[in-house]
Amino acid sequence: MLRYARFAREMWHSEVNEAVVNRLAPRPGETVMDIGAGAGAGSMVAAKTGCNVVAVEPTPYMRKVLEARRATSSARKRITVVDGTAEATGVDAGSIDVAWAVNTMHHWGSIEAGIAELDRVLGPNSRLLLVDEDFDDPTHPEYDKFKSKKEEHSHHFASVDPGAVRAQLIEAGLDVAFGGYDRIAQRPAIIIEATRP
Ligand SMILES: C[S@@+](CC[C@H](N)C(=O)[O-])C[C@H]1O[C@@H](n2cnc3c(N)ncnc32)[C@H](O)[C@@H]1O
């Protein structure tokens, strides 16, 4: 719980999550999956578009926050909170139209297992966006905040190799439109954008 306390504000509402949902443009009736949903910064925005949201979150405290937030949302009937990880989401095979993960890839126990799970759950014509902000980049607006604290600076979000993720997604049969370093919501980040034909 304490591990995420310093991100509390960004995890409630974040421009990156908003940009991710806007980019994926979920449609009413689609089923979307927020992998490592945290406090629901992406899930809550997505639910307002009329899609069905599966918020996958392994940390019990975060699931409590998600459930509390869900209970007060007018879209609560379309939000399901699931105890799972990127590597084992617990959702049905081929049931997901849109999936994203913001600032969780660096937590995955195994990127390979996470991609195998995405391969299992993504349905035909589905869309995927994986983003890990690069807080080690001096142009990141939060760079100074993390630089000043040794313990925080050792928390490297962008520790994932985007080339390896890209290669594994292609191997799984996805079309990868982009896999590398770019900016989203004016922040430097690892971004992997793909579709399943
Ligand atoms: C920095 S938070 C980001 C939360 C949310 N995606 C956001 O952008 O606000 C990282 C989240 O990843 C979750 N997490 C940890 N291990 C994970 C795993 N193996 N698979 C998916 N999520 C994981 C944590 O519980 C936490 O909620």
XYZ file of N, CA and C and ligand atoms in Angstrom:
618
model
N 0.833 -1.198 0.000
C 0.000 0.000 0.000
C 0.878 1.263 0.000
N 1.875 1.279 0.932
C 2.740 2.446 1.023
C 3.513 2.666 -0.262
N 3.824 1.553 -0.921
C 4.584 1.591 -2.162
C 3.921 2.517 -3.191
N 2.562 2.560 -3.179
C 1.835 3.343 -4.164
C 1.330 4.671 -3.618
N 1.515 4.910 -2.297
C 0.947 6.106 -1.675
C 1.438 7.378 -2.369
N 2.710 7.393 -2.788
C 3.241 8.616 -3.377
C 2.666 8.887 -4.768
N 2.019 7.869 -5.352
C 1.413 8.062 -6.670
C -0.100 8.297 -6.565
N -0.604 8.472 -5.315
C -2.051 8.474 -5.091
C -2.797 9.415 -6.036
N -2.290 10.633 -6.183
C -3.011 11.617 -7.002
C -3.062 11.170 -8.465
N -1.884 10.751 -8.992
C -1.808 10.334 -10.396
C -2.606 9.056 -10.645
N -2.734 8.214 -9.581
C -3.441 6.956 -9.794
C -4.965 7.148 -9.741
N -5.397 8.257 -9.212
C -6.836 8.557 -9.173
C -7.268 9.108 -10.523
N -6.482 10.066 -10.986
C -6.773 10.699 -12.282
C -5.434 10.935 -12.957
N -5.259 10.453 -14.179
C -3.982 10.713 -14.847
C -4.185 11.011 -16.315
N -3.445 12.019 -16.774
C -3.563 12.433 -18.177
C -3.108 11.313 -19.095
N -2.146 10.516 -18.624
C -1.660 9.417 -19.467
C -2.779 8.387 -19.658
N -3.458 8.025 -18.566
C -4.569 7.069 -18.692
C -5.670 7.615 -19.595
N -5.946 8.899 -19.446
C -6.978 9.516 -20.278
C -6.575 9.446 -21.757
N -5.299 9.750 -22.022
C -4.800 9.713 -23.402
C -4.842 8.291 -23.968
N -4.529 7.316 -23.120
C -4.547 5.915 -23.556
C -5.968 5.502 -23.948
N -6.928 5.840 -23.092
C -8.329 5.474 -23.383
C -8.807 6.200 -24.644
N -8.454 7.482 -24.766
C -8.867 8.233 -25.963
C -8.280 7.623 -27.227
N -7.020 7.191 -27.129
C -6.347 6.631 -28.307
C -6.996 5.299 -28.718
N -7.402 4.519 -27.725
C -8.005 3.215 -28.030
C -9.483 3.345 -28.412
N -10.083 4.464 -28.031
C -11.474 4.783 -28.385
C -12.422 3.594 -28.246
N -12.607 3.082 -27.013
C -13.542 1.962 -26.851
C -14.966 2.358 -27.239
N -15.660 1.409 -27.841
C -17.024 1.690 -28.302
C -18.027 1.058 -27.336
N -19.224 1.639 -27.256
C -20.255 1.062 -26.387
C -20.447 -0.419 -26.701
N -20.495 -1.231 -25.663
C -20.706 -2.671 -25.850
C -19.414 -3.466 -25.943
N -18.295 -2.808 -26.236
C -17.024 -3.539 -26.277
C -16.595 -3.905 -24.850
N -15.782 -4.963 -24.765
C -15.231 -5.345 -23.462
C -13.770 -4.935 -23.428
N -13.433 -4.116 -22.442
C -12.062 -3.610 -22.343
C -11.427 -4.103 -21.051
N -10.114 -4.250 -21.073
C -9.405 -4.750 -19.888
C -8.284 -3.770 -19.522
N -8.337 -3.303 -18.275
C -7.311 -2.406 -17.728
C -6.399 -3.287 -16.866
N -5.190 -3.542 -17.351
C -4.290 -4.499 -16.685
C -3.474 -3.782 -15.609
N -3.652 -4.176 -14.366
C -3.007 -3.461 -13.259
C -3.695 -2.116 -13.102
N -5.004 -2.172 -12.899
C -5.858 -0.971 -12.962
C -5.572 0.040 -11.859
N -4.909 -0.378 -10.786
C -4.604 0.543 -9.684
C -5.881 1.092 -9.075
N -5.962 2.428 -8.983
C -7.156 3.064 -8.404
C -8.202 3.347 -9.469
N -7.942 2.926 -10.695
C -8.970 3.026 -11.741
C -8.904 4.267 -12.607
N -7.745 4.903 -12.690
C -7.624 6.137 -13.491
C -8.051 5.910 -14.943
N -7.757 4.740 -15.488
C -8.171 4.429 -16.859
C -9.560 3.808 -16.899
N -9.814 2.892 -15.982
C -11.089 2.157 -15.975
C -12.285 3.094 -15.868
N -12.180 4.086 -14.985
C -13.324 4.974 -14.748
C -13.613 5.849 -15.972
N -12.558 6.280 -16.643
C -12.738 7.091 -17.858
C -13.379 6.224 -18.946
N -12.878 4.983 -19.091
C -13.383 4.092 -20.141
C -14.858 3.756 -19.918
N -15.230 3.508 -18.662
C -16.608 3.080 -18.374
C -17.622 4.125 -18.835
N -17.194 5.387 -18.813
C -18.116 6.464 -19.224
C -18.439 6.420 -20.712
N -17.627 5.690 -21.491
C -17.876 5.634 -22.939
C -18.925 4.590 -23.298
N -19.364 3.809 -22.295
C -20.412 2.825 -22.573
C -19.889 1.417 -22.787
N -18.573 1.228 -22.646
C -18.035 -0.127 -22.808
C -18.098 -0.872 -21.466
N -17.836 -2.172 -21.520
C -17.781 -2.984 -20.297
C -16.322 -3.103 -19.875
N -16.034 -2.723 -18.646
C -14.649 -2.645 -18.191
C -14.312 -3.784 -17.229
N -13.220 -4.487 -17.542
C -12.690 -5.480 -16.606
C -11.407 -4.875 -16.035
N -11.445 -4.530 -14.755
C -10.288 -3.918 -14.102
C -9.524 -5.020 -13.364
N -8.399 -5.434 -13.950
C -7.602 -6.526 -13.377
C -6.557 -5.932 -12.435
N -6.555 -6.371 -11.189
C -5.653 -5.748 -10.205
C -5.247 -6.776 -9.139
N -3.948 -7.019 -8.972
C -3.516 -8.034 -8.007
C -3.411 -7.561 -6.556
N -3.310 -6.252 -6.322
C -3.075 -5.771 -4.953
C -4.410 -5.576 -4.220
N -4.608 -6.304 -3.108
C -5.909 -6.245 -2.412
C -6.336 -4.828 -2.048
N -5.402 -3.998 -1.570
C -5.771 -2.631 -1.187
C -6.290 -1.857 -2.397
N -5.613 -2.030 -3.534
C -6.041 -1.331 -4.749
C -7.418 -1.809 -5.192
N -7.668 -3.105 -5.029
C -8.997 -3.615 -5.404
C -10.075 -3.002 -4.517
N -9.734 -2.765 -3.247
C -10.718 -2.115 -2.352
C -11.020 -0.698 -2.850
N -9.969 0.020 -3.231
C -10.159 1.385 -3.754
C -11.013 1.315 -5.024
N -10.682 0.363 -5.896
C -11.437 0.203 -7.152
C -12.912 -0.078 -6.876
N -13.173 -0.981 -5.923
C -14.564 -1.344 -5.608
C -15.308 -0.142 -5.042
N -14.620 0.642 -4.201
C -15.259 1.826 -3.608
C -15.573 2.845 -4.696
N -14.630 2.995 -5.612
C -14.825 3.962 -6.694
C -15.937 3.493 -7.637
N -15.929 2.190 -7.884
C -16.957 1.590 -8.747
C -18.346 1.859 -8.157
N -18.461 1.682 -6.824
C -19.761 1.806 -6.160
C -20.369 3.198 -6.332
N -19.517 4.203 -6.502
C -20.038 5.570 -6.621
C -20.157 6.014 -8.085
N -19.790 5.107 -9.018
C -19.832 5.478 -10.435
C -21.205 5.184 -11.031
N -21.678 6.092 -11.885
C -22.967 5.858 -12.557
C -22.832 4.710 -13.566
N -21.597 4.346 -13.899
C -21.360 3.255 -14.866
C -21.030 1.945 -14.149
N -21.335 1.864 -12.829
C -20.858 0.711 -12.035
C -21.299 -0.648 -12.580
N -22.457 -0.696 -13.239
C -22.933 -1.990 -13.753
C -22.033 -2.508 -14.859
N -21.266 -1.628 -15.466
C -20.390 -2.047 -16.565
C -18.941 -2.247 -16.119
N -18.688 -2.152 -14.806
C -17.313 -2.305 -14.310
C -17.207 -3.569 -13.462
N -16.240 -4.424 -13.790
C -15.982 -5.619 -12.984
C -14.545 -5.554 -12.488
N -14.376 -5.717 -11.197
C -13.027 -5.720 -10.617
C -12.599 -7.179 -10.435
N -11.441 -7.509 -10.963
C -10.977 -8.901 -10.965
C -9.622 -9.009 -10.260
N -9.493 -10.033 -9.431
C -8.206 -10.337 -8.793
C -7.356 -11.115 -9.802
N -6.372 -10.443 -10.380
C -5.549 -11.123 -11.373
C -4.297 -10.335 -11.668
N -3.462 -10.902 -12.479
C -2.225 -10.238 -12.904
C -2.189 -10.222 -14.431
N -1.208 -9.530 -14.975
C -1.034 -9.545 -16.429
C -0.779 -10.968 -16.913
N -0.093 -11.751 -16.077
C 0.279 -13.108 -16.489
C -0.887 -14.079 -16.356
N -1.838 -13.773 -15.476
C -3.011 -14.638 -15.255
C -4.190 -13.731 -14.922
N -4.897 -13.270 -15.957
C -5.958 -12.275 -15.741
C -7.234 -12.909 -15.201
N -7.434 -14.179 -15.496
C -8.658 -14.853 -15.061
C -9.841 -14.607 -15.981
N -9.647 -13.855 -17.089
C -10.790 -13.609 -17.984
C -10.836 -14.681 -19.078
N -12.013 -14.809 -19.705
C -12.206 -15.872 -20.705
C -11.358 -15.636 -21.964
N -10.957 -16.726 -22.577
C -10.166 -16.660 -23.815
C -10.959 -15.930 -24.906
N -10.283 -15.042 -25.616
C -10.882 -14.359 -26.765
C -11.981 -13.367 -26.417
N -12.091 -12.992 -25.127
C -13.240 -12.169 -24.701
C -12.958 -10.663 -24.695
N -11.725 -10.267 -24.968
C -11.358 -8.848 -24.814
C -11.208 -8.150 -26.181
N -11.883 -6.995 -26.305
C -11.805 -6.201 -27.545
C -10.695 -5.161 -27.477
N -10.451 -4.653 -26.271
C -9.478 -3.570 -26.086
C -8.753 -3.822 -24.762
N -7.419 -3.735 -24.787
C -6.674 -3.899 -23.525
C -5.580 -2.849 -23.434
N -5.305 -2.437 -22.213
C -4.178 -1.533 -21.996
C -3.559 -1.783 -20.633
N -2.330 -1.319 -20.507
C -1.638 -1.355 -19.218
C -0.844 -0.063 -19.114
N -1.049 0.676 -18.040
C -0.283 1.910 -17.819
C 0.564 1.749 -16.564
N 1.851 1.893 -16.737
C 2.807 1.848 -15.622
C 2.732 0.550 -14.821
N 2.498 -0.546 -15.503
C 2.508 -1.837 -14.807
C 3.500 -2.830 -15.405
N 3.884 -2.617 -16.666
C 4.744 -3.615 -17.317
C 5.991 -3.936 -16.505
N 6.550 -2.895 -15.867
C 7.778 -3.104 -15.083
C 7.516 -3.958 -13.845
N 6.230 -4.193 -13.514
C 5.870 -5.046 -12.373
C 5.656 -6.499 -12.782
N 5.401 -6.719 -14.083
C 5.029 -8.070 -14.496
C 6.132 -9.046 -14.111
N 5.726 -10.164 -13.535
C 6.706 -11.175 -13.138
C 7.453 -11.696 -14.361
N 6.746 -11.783 -15.476
C 7.359 -12.246 -16.716
C 6.642 -11.573 -17.883
N 7.401 -10.820 -18.669
C 6.813 -10.160 -19.842
C 6.297 -11.230 -20.808
N 7.068 -12.298 -20.925
C 6.698 -13.395 -21.840
C 5.327 -13.981 -21.447
N 5.166 -14.220 -20.133
C 3.895 -14.785 -19.656
C 2.763 -13.782 -19.836
N 3.052 -12.494 -19.652
C 2.031 -11.457 -19.849
C 1.570 -11.425 -21.294
N 2.504 -11.563 -22.209
C 2.136 -11.527 -23.636
C 1.399 -12.813 -24.030
N 1.798 -13.936 -23.457
C 1.073 -15.189 -23.720
C -0.380 -15.049 -23.250
N -0.566 -14.365 -22.121
C -1.925 -14.169 -21.600
C -2.720 -13.216 -22.503
N -2.053 -12.172 -22.990
C -2.733 -11.268 -23.931
C -3.147 -12.030 -25.183
N -2.254 -12.871 -25.654
C -2.533 -13.694 -26.838
C -3.785 -14.546 -26.595
N -3.924 -15.048 -25.368
C -5.059 -15.909 -25.028
C -6.378 -15.126 -24.957
N -6.337 -13.918 -24.377
C -7.602 -13.230 -24.077
C -8.081 -12.270 -25.174
N -7.147 -11.790 -26.015
C -7.555 -10.818 -27.040
C -8.346 -11.508 -28.147
N -9.489 -10.933 -28.467
C -10.322 -11.501 -29.518
C -9.941 -10.938 -30.883
N -10.659 -11.354 -31.928
C -10.395 -10.846 -33.275
C -10.648 -9.339 -33.339
N -9.858 -8.636 -34.144
C -9.976 -7.178 -34.339
C -9.832 -6.402 -33.023
N -9.015 -6.909 -32.126
C -8.842 -6.223 -30.833
C -7.645 -5.274 -30.889
N -7.599 -4.368 -29.908
C -6.560 -3.324 -29.884
C -5.868 -3.329 -28.531
N -4.583 -3.033 -28.584
C -3.754 -3.120 -27.371
C -2.832 -1.912 -27.276
N -2.704 -1.356 -26.068
C -1.753 -0.260 -25.845
C -1.069 -0.468 -24.493
N 0.246 -0.597 -24.533
C 1.036 -0.790 -23.313
C 1.931 0.431 -23.138
N 1.879 1.041 -21.956
C 2.637 2.276 -21.717
C 3.319 2.208 -20.359
N 4.608 2.466 -20.327
C 5.325 2.684 -19.063
C 6.023 4.036 -19.165
N 5.610 4.977 -18.332
C 6.249 6.300 -18.380
C 7.726 6.193 -18.007
N 8.519 7.074 -18.614
C 9.958 7.073 -18.327
C 10.288 8.229 -17.379
N 10.208 7.931 -16.081
C 10.479 8.960 -15.066
C 11.972 9.262 -14.940
N 12.801 8.449 -15.595
C 14.245 8.708 -15.579
C 14.655 9.704 -16.657
N 13.733 10.039 -17.528
C 14.015 11.006 -18.593
C 13.873 12.416 -18.012
N 14.931 13.234 -18.089
C 14.875 14.588 -17.500
C 13.759 15.454 -18.059
N 13.200 15.087 -19.210
C 12.107 15.907 -19.766
C 10.743 15.493 -19.195
N 10.734 14.446 -18.363
C 9.457 14.064 -17.746
C 9.080 15.114 -16.695
N 7.831 15.606 -16.700
C 7.439 16.656 -15.744
C 7.649 16.264 -14.280
N 7.670 14.947 -13.976
C 7.845 14.495 -12.583
C 9.301 14.108 -12.287
N 10.196 14.388 -13.207
C 11.583 13.919 -13.056
C 12.215 14.394 -11.749
N 12.057 15.668 -11.438
C 12.702 16.225 -10.236
C 12.172 15.586 -8.967
N 10.869 15.308 -8.964
C 10.234 14.689 -7.795
C 10.917 13.355 -7.472
N 11.193 12.572 -8.492
C 11.782 11.250 -8.267
C 13.289 11.308 -8.103
N 13.912 12.242 -8.798
C 15.361 12.368 -8.741
C 15.832 12.699 -7.333
N 15.013 13.501 -6.614
C 15.439 13.994 -5.308
C 15.420 12.913 -4.230
N 14.739 11.804 -4.506
C 14.623 10.770 -3.479
C 15.214 9.473 -3.995
N 16.273 9.060 -3.325
C 17.032 7.911 -3.812
C 16.143 6.674 -3.991
N 15.325 6.433 -2.970
C 14.482 5.229 -3.000
C 13.521 5.274 -4.191
N 12.970 6.452 -4.442
C 12.011 6.578 -5.538
C 12.715 6.483 -6.884
N 13.916 7.047 -6.914
C 14.638 7.050 -8.185
C 15.025 5.626 -8.596
N 15.089 4.741 -7.586
C 15.462 3.360 -7.903
C 14.262 2.581 -8.465
N 13.093 3.249 -8.485
C 11.903 2.593 -9.022
C 11.828 2.934 -10.514
N 12.417 2.074 -11.326
C 12.522 2.397 -12.748
C 11.327 1.858 -13.521
N 10.471 2.766 -13.953
C 9.284 2.354 -14.693
C 9.681 1.815 -16.063
N 10.529 2.571 -16.754
C 10.838 2.205 -18.133
C 11.998 1.205 -18.195
N 11.863 0.124 -17.430
C 12.935 -0.867 -17.394
C 12.666 -2.008 -18.366
N 11.587 -1.880 -19.099
C 11.180 -2.935 -20.021
C 11.843 -2.687 -21.379
N 12.199 -3.770 -22.059
C 12.805 -3.630 -23.393
C 11.676 -3.630 -24.437
N 11.371 -2.454 -25.020
C 10.228 -2.400 -25.941
C 10.441 -3.271 -27.184
N 11.705 -3.430 -27.569
C 12.004 -4.269 -28.742
C 11.605 -5.714 -28.492
N 11.875 -6.192 -27.264
C 11.545 -7.582 -26.924
C 10.027 -7.766 -26.873
N 9.325 -6.761 -26.311
C 7.856 -6.846 -26.232
C 7.287 -6.881 -27.648
N 7.807 -5.992 -28.485
C 7.356 -5.919 -29.873
C 7.535 -7.266 -30.572
N 8.734 -7.838 -30.409
C 9.044 -9.117 -31.075
C 8.117 -10.229 -30.595
N 7.842 -10.234 -29.281
C 6.983 -11.299 -28.744
C 5.530 -11.143 -29.206
N 5.090 -9.895 -29.345
C 3.719 -9.680 -29.832
C 3.597 -10.109 -31.294
N 4.612 -9.796 -32.082
C 4.598 -10.199 -33.503
C 4.580 -11.727 -33.597
N 5.404 -12.342 -32.751
C 5.466 -13.815 -32.691
C 4.079 -14.403 -32.363
N 3.320 -13.661 -31.523
C 1.978 -14.127 -31.138
C 0.933 -13.825 -32.217
N 1.369 -13.172 -33.301
C 0.453 -12.940 -34.421
C -0.230 -11.586 -34.419
N 0.244 -10.663 -33.570
C -0.349 -9.326 -33.564
C 0.375 -8.414 -34.550
N -0.323 -7.402 -35.032
C 0.301 -6.371 -35.863
C 0.741 -5.251 -34.937
N 2.041 -4.972 -34.908
C 2.543 -3.932 -34.001
C 2.765 -2.645 -34.798
N 1.960 -1.634 -34.494
C 2.067 -0.351 -35.203
C 3.249 0.452 -34.681
N 3.534 0.315 -33.375
C 4.662 1.045 -32.778
C 5.164 0.296 -31.556
N 6.470 0.278 -31.377
C 7.044 -0.325 -30.171
C 8.376 0.332 -29.878
N 8.398 1.305 -28.993
C 9.643 1.998 -28.687
C 9.398 3.160 -27.740
N 10.290 4.163 -27.805
C 10.174 5.338 -26.936
C 9.473 6.459 -27.698
N 8.495 7.075 -27.038
C 7.785 8.213 -27.639
C 7.205 9.032 -26.488
N 6.293 9.915 -26.795
C 5.642 10.704 -25.746
C 4.140 10.478 -25.816
N 3.526 10.480 -24.636
C 2.066 10.419 -24.564
C 1.647 11.378 -23.460
N 0.652 12.198 -23.732
C 0.233 13.258 -22.808
C 1.456 14.081 -22.378
N 2.300 14.398 -23.333
C 3.525 15.219 -23.132
C 4.547 14.549 -22.221
N 4.420 13.250 -22.001
C 5.383 12.568 -21.132
C 6.158 11.519 -21.905
N 7.479 11.427 -21.646
C 8.247 10.377 -22.317
C 7.842 9.013 -21.772
N 7.776 8.029 -22.662
C 7.297 6.711 -22.224
C 7.691 5.635 -23.221
N 7.721 4.407 -22.728
C 7.747 3.246 -23.612
C 6.311 3.020 -24.045
N 6.124 2.908 -25.337
C 4.762 2.734 -25.860
C 4.756 1.565 -26.841
N 3.828 0.659 -26.628
C 3.659 -0.449 -27.577
C 2.194 -0.472 -27.990
N 1.976 -0.310 -29.278
C 0.619 -0.229 -29.799
C 0.439 -1.334 -30.823
N -0.596 -2.141 -30.632
C -0.766 -3.293 -31.524
C -2.235 -3.608 -31.737
N -2.491 -4.363 -32.792
C -3.851 -4.852 -33.037
C -3.774 -6.341 -33.352
N -4.851 -7.017 -33.044
C -4.944 -8.430 -33.450
C -5.871 -8.488 -34.667
N -5.392 -8.985 -35.777
C -6.241 -9.014 -36.974
C -7.479 -9.883 -36.776
C 2.032 2.402 -10.648
S 0.566 1.458 -10.475
C -0.334 1.917 -11.948
C -1.806 1.746 -11.773
C -2.677 2.225 -12.948
N -2.437 1.435 -14.132
C -2.438 3.681 -13.234
O -1.880 4.005 -14.294
O -2.834 4.510 -12.397
C 1.087 -0.190 -10.810
C -0.040 -1.215 -10.656
O 0.424 -2.471 -11.163
C -0.125 -3.474 -10.350
N 0.632 -4.724 -10.556
C 1.629 -5.249 -9.804
N 2.044 -6.428 -10.303
C 1.288 -6.646 -11.420
C 1.216 -7.714 -12.387
N 2.036 -8.768 -12.328
N 0.301 -7.620 -13.369
C -0.516 -6.545 -13.449
N -0.489 -5.514 -12.571
C 0.392 -5.561 -11.585
C -0.033 -2.899 -8.955
O -0.852 -3.563 -8.047
C -0.431 -1.468 -9.208
O -1.821 -1.265 -9.062
